[in-house]
Amino acid sequence: MDFSTIKTSLDNHIFIITINRPNKLNALNQTVLNELNEAMALAYTDANIKAVIITGAGEKAFVAGADIAEFVSVKDDEGESLSKKGQDIFFKIENCPKPVIAAVNGFALGGGCELAMACHFRLASTNAKFGQPEVNLGLIPGYGGTQRLTMLIGKGKAMELMMTGNMIGAEDAKTFGLVNYVESAENLIPKTKEILKIILTKSPVAIAKIIASVNFYFNKEGFNEEAKLFGEAFLTEDKKEGTAAFLEKRKPVFKGN
Ligand code: COA
């Protein structure tokens, strides 16, 4: 398969998807999302693929969020559908019957943190940083972050991270339960493969049923509410100011409308 914004490889039945826009810190534009969707469709159907690792190209970022530059060209009333599209692709990752692990090798912010959280579990390199900084843009997480972060680290910590937009490092992410292991950058993929090697000795039928059963716990209504509220935030002047400020490399001044 030919992709322009992701790279894929197959190693001992482990399909590695690498988000590949290092100059933009692997930000998720529509092409990345579409290609990720296609790569995941392949993971569902190709019998040679028994597990998936999702990671980012370069040494700095896993994924630094949705592509903020692209937000400017999205119509004001398309926020909800933008959110739903991202949510649907991330559901495809979450509901994949084969294990999907995030190897977080740097910034995992906004949609990047949400992508990592849609995976079945996460490993991080020592330089990884996690956060949901949408509030700095006058927005809210829109790719499932309000739901999955709360589920993974608990309501209080999730509220604080989303309201402050602050980042946390890999060790804090491990303490909070957001990642299972912290590894050196060199050891991140080898350790992820080591864990998958154990999983791949088990019954794939049982693994698929564990994934389906654990995911059943999620309340899908919460995701619909998130998309609706993201759509409302997308209509505000604060969102215009927040995204313009990021692109102009200045601090936003929010007026609350
Ligand atoms: N969308 C679009 N472009 C992005 C991006 C994003 N989410 N994150 C980073 N980039 C781009 C920058 O605009 C910059 O492009 P340029 O070189 O053409 O100006 C390039 O990636 C490198 O980023 P830069 O900001 O210069 O790196 P830094 O080391 O100074 O800062 C971050 C790193 C992650 C702190 C900073 O890029 C950032 O805050 N990114 C946005 C995070 C965010 O809000 N994500 C949620 C989006 S909903």
PDB file of N, CA and C in Angstrom, residues 53-153:
ATOM      1  N   ILE A  53       1.457  -2.005  16.172  1.00  0.00           N
ATOM      2  CA  ILE A  53       2.090  -0.973  17.009  1.00  0.00           C
ATOM      3  C   ILE A  53       1.892   0.362  16.287  1.00  0.00           C
ATOM      4  N   ILE A  54       1.432   1.371  17.010  1.00  0.00           N
ATOM      5  CA  ILE A  54       1.342   2.714  16.423  1.00  0.00           C
ATOM      6  C   ILE A  54       2.384   3.599  17.103  1.00  0.00           C
ATOM      7  N   THR A  55       3.199   4.287  16.277  1.00  0.00           N
ATOM      8  CA  THR A  55       4.242   5.161  16.818  1.00  0.00           C
ATOM      9  C   THR A  55       4.400   6.379  15.923  1.00  0.00           C
ATOM     10  N   GLY A  56       5.341   7.272  16.269  1.00  0.00           N
ATOM     11  CA  GLY A  56       5.552   8.487  15.479  1.00  0.00           C
ATOM     12  C   GLY A  56       6.964   8.538  14.910  1.00  0.00           C
ATOM     13  N   ALA A  57       7.125   9.209  13.770  1.00  0.00           N
ATOM     14  CA  ALA A  57       8.448   9.337  13.156  1.00  0.00           C
ATOM     15  C   ALA A  57       9.255  10.421  13.867  1.00  0.00           C
ATOM     16  N   GLY A  58      10.561  10.236  13.897  1.00  0.00           N
ATOM     17  CA  GLY A  58      11.445  11.238  14.497  1.00  0.00           C
ATOM     18  C   GLY A  58      11.587  11.025  15.989  1.00  0.00           C
ATOM     19  N   GLU A  59      12.406  11.903  16.604  1.00  0.00           N
ATOM     20  CA  GLU A  59      12.722  11.709  18.030  1.00  0.00           C
ATOM     21  C   GLU A  59      11.901  12.610  18.941  1.00  0.00           C
ATOM     22  N   LYS A  60      11.116  13.508  18.332  1.00  0.00           N
ATOM     23  CA  LYS A  60      10.489  14.541  19.154  1.00  0.00           C
ATOM     24  C   LYS A  60       9.023  14.258  19.488  1.00  0.00           C
ATOM     25  N   ALA A  61       8.307  13.682  18.527  1.00  0.00           N
ATOM     26  CA  ALA A  61       6.858  13.585  18.728  1.00  0.00           C
ATOM     27  C   ALA A  61       6.304  12.207  18.367  1.00  0.00           C
ATOM     28  N   PHE A  62       5.315  11.804  19.149  1.00  0.00           N
ATOM     29  CA  PHE A  62       4.410  10.718  18.741  1.00  0.00           C
ATOM     30  C   PHE A  62       3.437  11.394  17.773  1.00  0.00           C
ATOM     31  N   VAL A  63       2.548  12.229  18.306  1.00  0.00           N
ATOM     32  CA  VAL A  63       1.653  13.064  17.505  1.00  0.00           C
ATOM     33  C   VAL A  63       1.321  14.297  18.354  1.00  0.00           C
ATOM     34  N   ALA A  64       1.594  15.506  17.819  1.00  0.00           N
ATOM     35  CA  ALA A  64       1.364  16.738  18.612  1.00  0.00           C
ATOM     36  C   ALA A  64      -0.042  17.280  18.425  1.00  0.00           C
ATOM     37  N   GLY A  65      -0.981  16.420  18.044  1.00  0.00           N
ATOM     38  CA  GLY A  65      -2.381  16.856  18.007  1.00  0.00           C
ATOM     39  C   GLY A  65      -2.975  16.861  16.620  1.00  0.00           C
ATOM     40  N   ALA A  66      -4.236  17.250  16.565  1.00  0.00           N
ATOM     41  CA  ALA A  66      -4.876  17.486  15.266  1.00  0.00           C
ATOM     42  C   ALA A  66      -4.142  18.652  14.611  1.00  0.00           C
ATOM     43  N   ASP A  67      -4.163  18.699  13.291  1.00  0.00           N
ATOM     44  CA  ASP A  67      -3.445  19.760  12.580  1.00  0.00           C
ATOM     45  C   ASP A  67      -4.191  21.085  12.731  1.00  0.00           C
ATOM     46  N   ILE A  68      -3.624  21.963  13.542  1.00  0.00           N
ATOM     47  CA  ILE A  68      -4.304  23.224  13.869  1.00  0.00           C
ATOM     48  C   ILE A  68      -4.424  24.111  12.624  1.00  0.00           C
ATOM     49  N   ALA A  69      -3.439  24.036  11.745  1.00  0.00           N
ATOM     50  CA  ALA A  69      -3.486  24.856  10.518  1.00  0.00           C
ATOM     51  C   ALA A  69      -4.711  24.475   9.684  1.00  0.00           C
ATOM     52  N   GLU A  70      -5.051  23.202   9.713  1.00  0.00           N
ATOM     53  CA  GLU A  70      -6.201  22.722   8.930  1.00  0.00           C
ATOM     54  C   GLU A  70      -7.533  23.203   9.529  1.00  0.00           C
ATOM     55  N   PHE A  71      -7.548  23.446  10.841  1.00  0.00           N
ATOM     56  CA  PHE A  71      -8.783  23.905  11.500  1.00  0.00           C
ATOM     57  C   PHE A  71      -9.290  25.199  10.856  1.00  0.00           C
ATOM     58  N   VAL A  72      -8.350  26.016  10.401  1.00  0.00           N
ATOM     59  CA  VAL A  72      -8.715  27.323   9.865  1.00  0.00           C
ATOM     60  C   VAL A  72      -9.582  27.175   8.611  1.00  0.00           C
ATOM     61  N   SER A  73      -9.327  26.112   7.836  1.00  0.00           N
ATOM     62  CA  SER A  73     -10.082  25.950   6.592  1.00  0.00           C
ATOM     63  C   SER A  73     -11.358  25.114   6.768  1.00  0.00           C
ATOM     64  N   VAL A  74     -11.564  24.586   7.994  1.00  0.00           N
ATOM     65  CA  VAL A  74     -12.801  23.830   8.239  1.00  0.00           C
ATOM     66  C   VAL A  74     -13.907  24.838   8.544  1.00  0.00           C
ATOM     67  N   LYS A  75     -15.082  24.655   7.925  1.00  0.00           N
ATOM     68  CA  LYS A  75     -16.183  25.604   8.161  1.00  0.00           C
ATOM     69  C   LYS A  75     -16.619  25.548   9.626  1.00  0.00           C
ATOM     70  N   ASP A  76     -17.084  26.698  10.135  1.00  0.00           N
ATOM     71  CA  ASP A  76     -17.445  26.792  11.556  1.00  0.00           C
ATOM     72  C   ASP A  76     -18.428  25.701  11.982  1.00  0.00           C
ATOM     73  N   ASP A  77     -19.388  25.384  11.089  1.00  0.00           N
ATOM     74  CA  ASP A  77     -20.430  24.424  11.496  1.00  0.00           C
ATOM     75  C   ASP A  77     -20.032  22.971  11.208  1.00  0.00           C
ATOM     76  N   GLU A  78     -18.765  22.745  10.865  1.00  0.00           N
ATOM     77  CA  GLU A  78     -18.330  21.368  10.588  1.00  0.00           C
ATOM     78  C   GLU A  78     -17.565  20.732  11.749  1.00  0.00           C
ATOM     79  N   GLY A  79     -17.534  21.441  12.903  1.00  0.00           N
ATOM     80  CA  GLY A  79     -16.784  20.934  14.049  1.00  0.00           C
ATOM     81  C   GLY A  79     -17.264  19.568  14.522  1.00  0.00           C
ATOM     82  N   GLU A  80     -18.594  19.422  14.623  1.00  0.00           N
ATOM     83  CA  GLU A  80     -19.135  18.162  15.142  1.00  0.00           C
ATOM     84  C   GLU A  80     -18.789  16.997  14.200  1.00  0.00           C
ATOM     85  N   SER A  81     -18.917  17.232  12.884  1.00  0.00           N
ATOM     86  CA  SER A  81     -18.619  16.123  11.964  1.00  0.00           C
ATOM     87  C   SER A  81     -17.119  15.815  11.940  1.00  0.00           C
ATOM     88  N   LEU A  82     -16.295  16.852  12.119  1.00  0.00           N
ATOM     89  CA  LEU A  82     -14.843  16.628  12.210  1.00  0.00           C
ATOM     90  C   LEU A  82     -14.533  15.725  13.405  1.00  0.00           C
ATOM     91  N   SER A  83     -15.170  16.057  14.522  1.00  0.00           N
ATOM     92  CA  SER A  83     -14.984  15.269  15.740  1.00  0.00           C
ATOM     93  C   SER A  83     -15.451  13.823  15.536  1.00  0.00           C
ATOM     94  N   LYS A  84     -16.620  13.671  14.924  1.00  0.00           N
ATOM     95  CA  LYS A  84     -17.182  12.312  14.741  1.00  0.00           C
ATOM     96  C   LYS A  84     -16.294  11.465  13.824  1.00  0.00           C
ATOM     97  N   LYS A  85     -15.735  12.119  12.794  1.00  0.00           N
ATOM     98  CA  LYS A  85     -14.869  11.370  11.883  1.00  0.00           C
ATOM     99  C   LYS A  85     -13.652  10.824  12.644  1.00  0.00           C
ATOM    100  N   GLY A  86     -13.015  11.709  13.427  1.00  0.00           N
ATOM    101  CA  GLY A  86     -11.861  11.266  14.225  1.00  0.00           C
ATOM    102  C   GLY A  86     -12.262  10.185  15.218  1.00  0.00           C
ATOM    103  N   GLN A  87     -13.385  10.404  15.879  1.00  0.00           N
ATOM    104  CA  GLN A  87     -13.864   9.401  16.857  1.00  0.00           C
ATOM    105  C   GLN A  87     -14.041   8.039  16.185  1.00  0.00           C
ATOM    106  N   ASP A  88     -14.644   8.034  14.977  1.00  0.00           N
ATOM    107  CA  ASP A  88     -14.925   6.764  14.302  1.00  0.00           C
ATOM    108  C   ASP A  88     -13.638   6.009  13.964  1.00  0.00           C
ATOM    109  N   ILE A  89     -12.625   6.755  13.508  1.00  0.00           N
ATOM    110  CA  ILE A  89     -11.351   6.089  13.182  1.00  0.00           C
ATOM    111  C   ILE A  89     -10.720   5.539  14.465  1.00  0.00           C
ATOM    112  N   PHE A  90     -10.844   6.308  15.543  1.00  0.00           N
ATOM    113  CA  PHE A  90     -10.257   5.841  16.801  1.00  0.00           C
ATOM    114  C   PHE A  90     -11.062   4.657  17.380  1.00  0.00           C
ATOM    115  N   PHE A  91     -12.378   4.612  17.111  1.00  0.00           N
ATOM    116  CA  PHE A  91     -13.155   3.415  17.511  1.00  0.00           C
ATOM    117  C   PHE A  91     -12.646   2.195  16.750  1.00  0.00           C
ATOM    118  N   LYS A  92     -12.261   2.426  15.479  1.00  0.00           N
ATOM    119  CA  LYS A  92     -11.757   1.301  14.682  1.00  0.00           C
ATOM    120  C   LYS A  92     -10.479   0.744  15.321  1.00  0.00           C
ATOM    121  N   ILE A  93      -9.654   1.640  15.851  1.00  0.00           N
ATOM    122  CA  ILE A  93      -8.436   1.191  16.547  1.00  0.00           C
ATOM    123  C   ILE A  93      -8.838   0.465  17.835  1.00  0.00           C
ATOM    124  N   GLU A  94      -9.699   1.104  18.610  1.00  0.00           N
ATOM    125  CA  GLU A  94     -10.081   0.548  19.915  1.00  0.00           C
ATOM    126  C   GLU A  94     -10.762  -0.819  19.790  1.00  0.00           C
ATOM    127  N   ASN A  95     -11.560  -0.976  18.739  1.00  0.00           N
ATOM    128  CA  ASN A  95     -12.330  -2.218  18.580  1.00  0.00           C
ATOM    129  C   ASN A  95     -11.639  -3.246  17.693  1.00  0.00           C
ATOM    130  N   CYS A  96     -10.402  -2.958  17.297  1.00  0.00           N
ATOM    131  CA  CYS A  96      -9.674  -3.936  16.473  1.00  0.00           C
ATOM    132  C   CYS A  96      -9.569  -5.252  17.259  1.00  0.00           C
ATOM    133  N   PRO A  97      -9.901  -6.379  16.625  1.00  0.00           N
ATOM    134  CA  PRO A  97      -9.858  -7.648  17.362  1.00  0.00           C
ATOM    135  C   PRO A  97      -8.441  -8.152  17.639  1.00  0.00           C
ATOM    136  N   LYS A  98      -7.451  -7.465  17.069  1.00  0.00           N
ATOM    137  CA  LYS A  98      -6.048  -7.828  17.319  1.00  0.00           C
ATOM    138  C   LYS A  98      -5.436  -6.746  18.210  1.00  0.00           C
ATOM    139  N   PRO A  99      -4.458  -7.092  19.047  1.00  0.00           N
ATOM    140  CA  PRO A  99      -3.906  -6.080  19.960  1.00  0.00           C
ATOM    141  C   PRO A  99      -3.281  -4.895  19.221  1.00  0.00           C
ATOM    142  N   VAL A 100      -3.593  -3.690  19.687  1.00  0.00           N
ATOM    143  CA  VAL A 100      -3.024  -2.466  19.110  1.00  0.00           C
ATOM    144  C   VAL A 100      -2.365  -1.691  20.260  1.00  0.00           C
ATOM    145  N   ILE A 101      -1.056  -1.539  20.189  1.00  0.00           N
ATOM    146  CA  ILE A 101      -0.312  -0.903  21.280  1.00  0.00           C
ATOM    147  C   ILE A 101       0.299   0.402  20.778  1.00  0.00           C
ATOM    148  N   ALA A 102       0.226   1.456  21.603  1.00  0.00           N
ATOM    149  CA  ALA A 102       0.883   2.720  21.250  1.00  0.00           C
ATOM    150  C   ALA A 102       2.283   2.728  21.847  1.00  0.00           C
ATOM    151  N   ALA A 103       3.271   3.031  21.007  1.00  0.00           N
ATOM    152  CA  ALA A 103       4.646   3.233  21.480  1.00  0.00           C
ATOM    153  C   ALA A 103       4.885   4.742  21.370  1.00  0.00           C
ATOM    154  N   VAL A 104       4.715   5.430  22.492  1.00  0.00           N
ATOM    155  CA  VAL A 104       4.678   6.900  22.502  1.00  0.00           C
ATOM    156  C   VAL A 104       6.108   7.433  22.658  1.00  0.00           C
ATOM    157  N   ASN A 105       6.628   7.992  21.570  1.00  0.00           N
ATOM    158  CA  ASN A 105       8.056   8.328  21.496  1.00  0.00           C
ATOM    159  C   ASN A 105       8.330   9.828  21.605  1.00  0.00           C
ATOM    160  N   GLY A 106       7.424  10.592  22.193  1.00  0.00           N
ATOM    161  CA  GLY A 106       7.631  12.044  22.307  1.00  0.00           C
ATOM    162  C   GLY A 106       6.295  12.693  22.645  1.00  0.00           C
ATOM    163  N   PHE A 107       6.070  13.918  22.128  1.00  0.00           N
ATOM    164  CA  PHE A 107       4.816  14.610  22.431  1.00  0.00           C
ATOM    165  C   PHE A 107       3.591  13.774  22.015  1.00  0.00           C
ATOM    166  N   ALA A 108       2.676  13.595  22.938  1.00  0.00           N
ATOM    167  CA  ALA A 108       1.366  12.995  22.624  1.00  0.00           C
ATOM    168  C   ALA A 108       0.341  13.982  23.163  1.00  0.00           C
ATOM    169  N   LEU A 109       0.008  14.957  22.341  1.00  0.00           N
ATOM    170  CA  LEU A 109      -0.846  16.065  22.785  1.00  0.00           C
ATOM    171  C   LEU A 109      -2.144  16.061  22.005  1.00  0.00           C
ATOM    172  N   GLY A 110      -3.218  16.504  22.640  1.00  0.00           N
ATOM    173  CA  GLY A 110      -4.493  16.621  21.945  1.00  0.00           C
ATOM    174  C   GLY A 110      -4.849  15.311  21.249  1.00  0.00           C
ATOM    175  N   GLY A 111      -5.066  15.386  19.936  1.00  0.00           N
ATOM    176  CA  GLY A 111      -5.399  14.176  19.170  1.00  0.00           C
ATOM    177  C   GLY A 111      -4.337  13.087  19.271  1.00  0.00           C
ATOM    178  N   GLY A 112      -3.110  13.476  19.622  1.00  0.00           N
ATOM    179  CA  GLY A 112      -2.034  12.483  19.790  1.00  0.00           C
ATOM    180  C   GLY A 112      -2.236  11.686  21.068  1.00  0.00           C
ATOM    181  N   CYS A 113      -2.608  12.374  22.138  1.00  0.00           N
ATOM    182  CA  CYS A 113      -2.910  11.688  23.393  1.00  0.00           C
ATOM    183  C   CYS A 113      -4.156  10.818  23.180  1.00  0.00           C
ATOM    184  N   GLU A 114      -5.111  11.355  22.418  1.00  0.00           N
ATOM    185  CA  GLU A 114      -6.355  10.611  22.151  1.00  0.00           C
ATOM    186  C   GLU A 114      -6.084   9.369  21.293  1.00  0.00           C
ATOM    187  N   LEU A 115      -5.164   9.495  20.335  1.00  0.00           N
ATOM    188  CA  LEU A 115      -4.789   8.334  19.517  1.00  0.00           C
ATOM    189  C   LEU A 115      -4.154   7.260  20.408  1.00  0.00           C
ATOM    190  N   ALA A 116      -3.230   7.691  21.265  1.00  0.00           N
ATOM    191  CA  ALA A 116      -2.573   6.730  22.159  1.00  0.00           C
ATOM    192  C   ALA A 116      -3.608   6.052  23.059  1.00  0.00           C
ATOM    193  N   MET A 117      -4.580   6.840  23.536  1.00  0.00           N
ATOM    194  CA  MET A 117      -5.583   6.280  24.462  1.00  0.00           C
ATOM    195  C   MET A 117      -6.565   5.355  23.764  1.00  0.00           C
ATOM    196  N   ALA A 118      -6.733   5.516  22.437  1.00  0.00           N
ATOM    197  CA  ALA A 118      -7.615   4.598  21.700  1.00  0.00           C
ATOM    198  C   ALA A 118      -6.956   3.227  21.535  1.00  0.00           C
ATOM    199  N   CYS A 119      -5.626   3.179  21.653  1.00  0.00           N
ATOM    200  CA  CYS A 119      -4.927   1.887  21.575  1.00  0.00           C
ATOM    201  C   CYS A 119      -5.221   1.079  22.846  1.00  0.00           C
ATOM    202  N   HIS A 120      -4.950  -0.225  22.797  1.00  0.00           N
ATOM    203  CA  HIS A 120      -5.359  -1.072  23.922  1.00  0.00           C
ATOM    204  C   HIS A 120      -4.535  -0.801  25.180  1.00  0.00           C
ATOM    205  N   PHE A 121      -3.244  -0.509  25.015  1.00  0.00           N
ATOM    206  CA  PHE A 121      -2.450   0.055  26.107  1.00  0.00           C
ATOM    207  C   PHE A 121      -1.237   0.762  25.531  1.00  0.00           C
ATOM    208  N   ARG A 122      -0.441   1.418  26.392  1.00  0.00           N
ATOM    209  CA  ARG A 122       0.581   2.326  25.939  1.00  0.00           C
ATOM    210  C   ARG A 122       1.910   2.090  26.646  1.00  0.00           C
ATOM    211  N   LEU A 123       3.006   2.239  25.889  1.00  0.00           N
ATOM    212  CA  LEU A 123       4.342   2.346  26.463  1.00  0.00           C
ATOM    213  C   LEU A 123       4.853   3.722  26.065  1.00  0.00           C
ATOM    214  N   ALA A 124       5.724   4.293  26.909  1.00  0.00           N
ATOM    215  CA  ALA A 124       6.248   5.622  26.591  1.00  0.00           C
ATOM    216  C   ALA A 124       7.759   5.624  26.686  1.00  0.00           C
ATOM    217  N   SER A 125       8.402   6.474  25.871  1.00  0.00           N
ATOM    218  CA  SER A 125       9.835   6.720  26.037  1.00  0.00           C
ATOM    219  C   SER A 125       9.998   7.768  27.126  1.00  0.00           C
ATOM    220  N   THR A 126      11.211   7.848  27.682  1.00  0.00           N
ATOM    221  CA  THR A 126      11.443   8.757  28.820  1.00  0.00           C
ATOM    222  C   THR A 126      11.141  10.213  28.453  1.00  0.00           C
ATOM    223  N   ASN A 127      11.273  10.583  27.177  1.00  0.00           N
ATOM    224  CA  ASN A 127      11.026  11.987  26.776  1.00  0.00           C
ATOM    225  C   ASN A 127       9.561  12.246  26.378  1.00  0.00           C
ATOM    226  N   ALA A 128       8.689  11.269  26.551  1.00  0.00           N
ATOM    227  CA  ALA A 128       7.283  11.453  26.132  1.00  0.00           C
ATOM    228  C   ALA A 128       6.603  12.496  27.023  1.00  0.00           C
ATOM    229  N   LYS A 129       5.696  13.238  26.407  1.00  0.00           N
ATOM    230  CA  LYS A 129       4.896  14.212  27.170  1.00  0.00           C
ATOM    231  C   LYS A 129       3.447  14.092  26.714  1.00  0.00           C
ATOM    232  N   PHE A 130       2.555  14.072  27.695  1.00  0.00           N
ATOM    233  CA  PHE A 130       1.134  13.869  27.407  1.00  0.00           C
ATOM    234  C   PHE A 130       0.345  15.105  27.820  1.00  0.00           C
ATOM    235  N   GLY A 131      -0.725  15.390  27.094  1.00  0.00           N
ATOM    236  CA  GLY A 131      -1.588  16.488  27.499  1.00  0.00           C
ATOM    237  C   GLY A 131      -2.767  16.654  26.561  1.00  0.00           C
ATOM    238  N   GLN A 132      -3.756  17.374  27.049  1.00  0.00           N
ATOM    239  CA  GLN A 132      -4.931  17.721  26.226  1.00  0.00           C
ATOM    240  C   GLN A 132      -5.010  19.252  26.214  1.00  0.00           C
ATOM    241  N   PRO A 133      -4.205  19.901  25.363  1.00  0.00           N
ATOM    242  CA  PRO A 133      -4.119  21.372  25.406  1.00  0.00           C
ATOM    243  C   PRO A 133      -5.160  22.108  24.574  1.00  0.00           C
ATOM    244  N   GLU A 134      -6.249  21.420  24.185  1.00  0.00           N
ATOM    245  CA  GLU A 134      -7.263  22.071  23.332  1.00  0.00           C
ATOM    246  C   GLU A 134      -7.801  23.352  23.949  1.00  0.00           C
ATOM    247  N   VAL A 135      -7.844  23.389  25.301  1.00  0.00           N
ATOM    248  CA  VAL A 135      -8.382  24.571  25.978  1.00  0.00           C
ATOM    249  C   VAL A 135      -7.601  25.831  25.593  1.00  0.00           C
ATOM    250  N   ASN A 136      -6.318  25.661  25.261  1.00  0.00           N
ATOM    251  CA  ASN A 136      -5.499  26.818  24.839  1.00  0.00           C
ATOM    252  C   ASN A 136      -5.960  27.365  23.490  1.00  0.00           C
ATOM    253  N   LEU A 137      -6.745  26.560  22.767  1.00  0.00           N
ATOM    254  CA  LEU A 137      -7.260  26.983  21.460  1.00  0.00           C
ATOM    255  C   LEU A 137      -8.729  27.391  21.561  1.00  0.00           C
ATOM    256  N   GLY A 138      -9.264  27.422  22.781  1.00  0.00           N
ATOM    257  CA  GLY A 138     -10.700  27.702  22.947  1.00  0.00           C
ATOM    258  C   GLY A 138     -11.541  26.496  22.559  1.00  0.00           C
ATOM    259  N   LEU A 139     -10.932  25.309  22.638  1.00  0.00           N
ATOM    260  CA  LEU A 139     -11.640  24.083  22.217  1.00  0.00           C
ATOM    261  C   LEU A 139     -11.632  23.052  23.336  1.00  0.00           C
ATOM    262  N   ILE A 140     -12.242  21.904  23.049  1.00  0.00           N
ATOM    263  CA  ILE A 140     -12.210  20.775  23.980  1.00  0.00           C
ATOM    264  C   ILE A 140     -11.674  19.564  23.199  1.00  0.00           C
ATOM    265  N   PRO A 141     -11.205  18.529  23.880  1.00  0.00           N
ATOM    266  CA  PRO A 141     -10.813  17.328  23.147  1.00  0.00           C
ATOM    267  C   PRO A 141     -12.010  16.825  22.335  1.00  0.00           C
ATOM    268  N   GLY A 142     -11.758  16.352  21.115  1.00  0.00           N
ATOM    269  CA  GLY A 142     -12.885  15.953  20.260  1.00  0.00           C
ATOM    270  C   GLY A 142     -12.754  14.556  19.670  1.00  0.00           C
ATOM    271  N   TYR A 143     -11.633  13.891  19.934  1.00  0.00           N
ATOM    272  CA  TYR A 143     -11.458  12.534  19.400  1.00  0.00           C
ATOM    273  C   TYR A 143     -11.514  11.500  20.533  1.00  0.00           C
ATOM    274  N   GLY A 144     -12.446  11.729  21.465  1.00  0.00           N
ATOM    275  CA  GLY A 144     -12.661  10.735  22.531  1.00  0.00           C
ATOM    276  C   GLY A 144     -11.907  11.016  23.820  1.00  0.00           C
ATOM    277  N   GLY A 145     -11.147  12.128  23.848  1.00  0.00           N
ATOM    278  CA  GLY A 145     -10.289  12.395  25.013  1.00  0.00           C
ATOM    279  C   GLY A 145     -11.046  12.624  26.307  1.00  0.00           C
ATOM    280  N   THR A 146     -12.201  13.308  26.237  1.00  0.00           N
ATOM    281  CA  THR A 146     -12.926  13.578  27.489  1.00  0.00           C
ATOM    282  C   THR A 146     -13.394  12.258  28.120  1.00  0.00           C
ATOM    283  N   GLN A 147     -13.631  11.264  27.268  1.00  0.00           N
ATOM    284  CA  GLN A 147     -14.122   9.980  27.766  1.00  0.00           C
ATOM    285  C   GLN A 147     -12.971   9.065  28.202  1.00  0.00           C
ATOM    286  N   ARG A 148     -11.996   8.903  27.313  1.00  0.00           N
ATOM    287  CA  ARG A 148     -10.958   7.901  27.609  1.00  0.00           C
ATOM    288  C   ARG A 148      -9.983   8.376  28.689  1.00  0.00           C
ATOM    289  N   LEU A 149      -9.674   9.686  28.713  1.00  0.00           N
ATOM    290  CA  LEU A 149      -8.748  10.163  29.748  1.00  0.00           C
ATOM    291  C   LEU A 149      -9.385   9.975  31.128  1.00  0.00           C
ATOM    292  N   THR A 150     -10.655  10.298  31.214  1.00  0.00           N
ATOM    293  CA  THR A 150     -11.376  10.146  32.480  1.00  0.00           C
ATOM    294  C   THR A 150     -11.375   8.683  32.919  1.00  0.00           C
ATOM    295  N   MET A 151     -11.617   7.809  31.958  1.00  0.00           N
ATOM    296  CA  MET A 151     -11.637   6.374  32.239  1.00  0.00           C
ATOM    297  C   MET A 151     -10.258   5.886  32.707  1.00  0.00           C
ATOM    298  N   LEU A 152      -9.206   6.396  32.047  1.00  0.00           N
ATOM    299  CA  LEU A 152      -7.876   5.862  32.319  1.00  0.00           C
ATOM    300  C   LEU A 152      -7.254   6.413  33.592  1.00  0.00           C
ATOM    301  N   ILE A 153      -7.441   7.731  33.851  1.00  0.00           N
ATOM    302  CA  ILE A 153      -6.704   8.302  35.000  1.00  0.00           C
ATOM    303  C   ILE A 153      -7.629   8.812  36.097  1.00  0.00           C
TER     304      ILE A 153
END
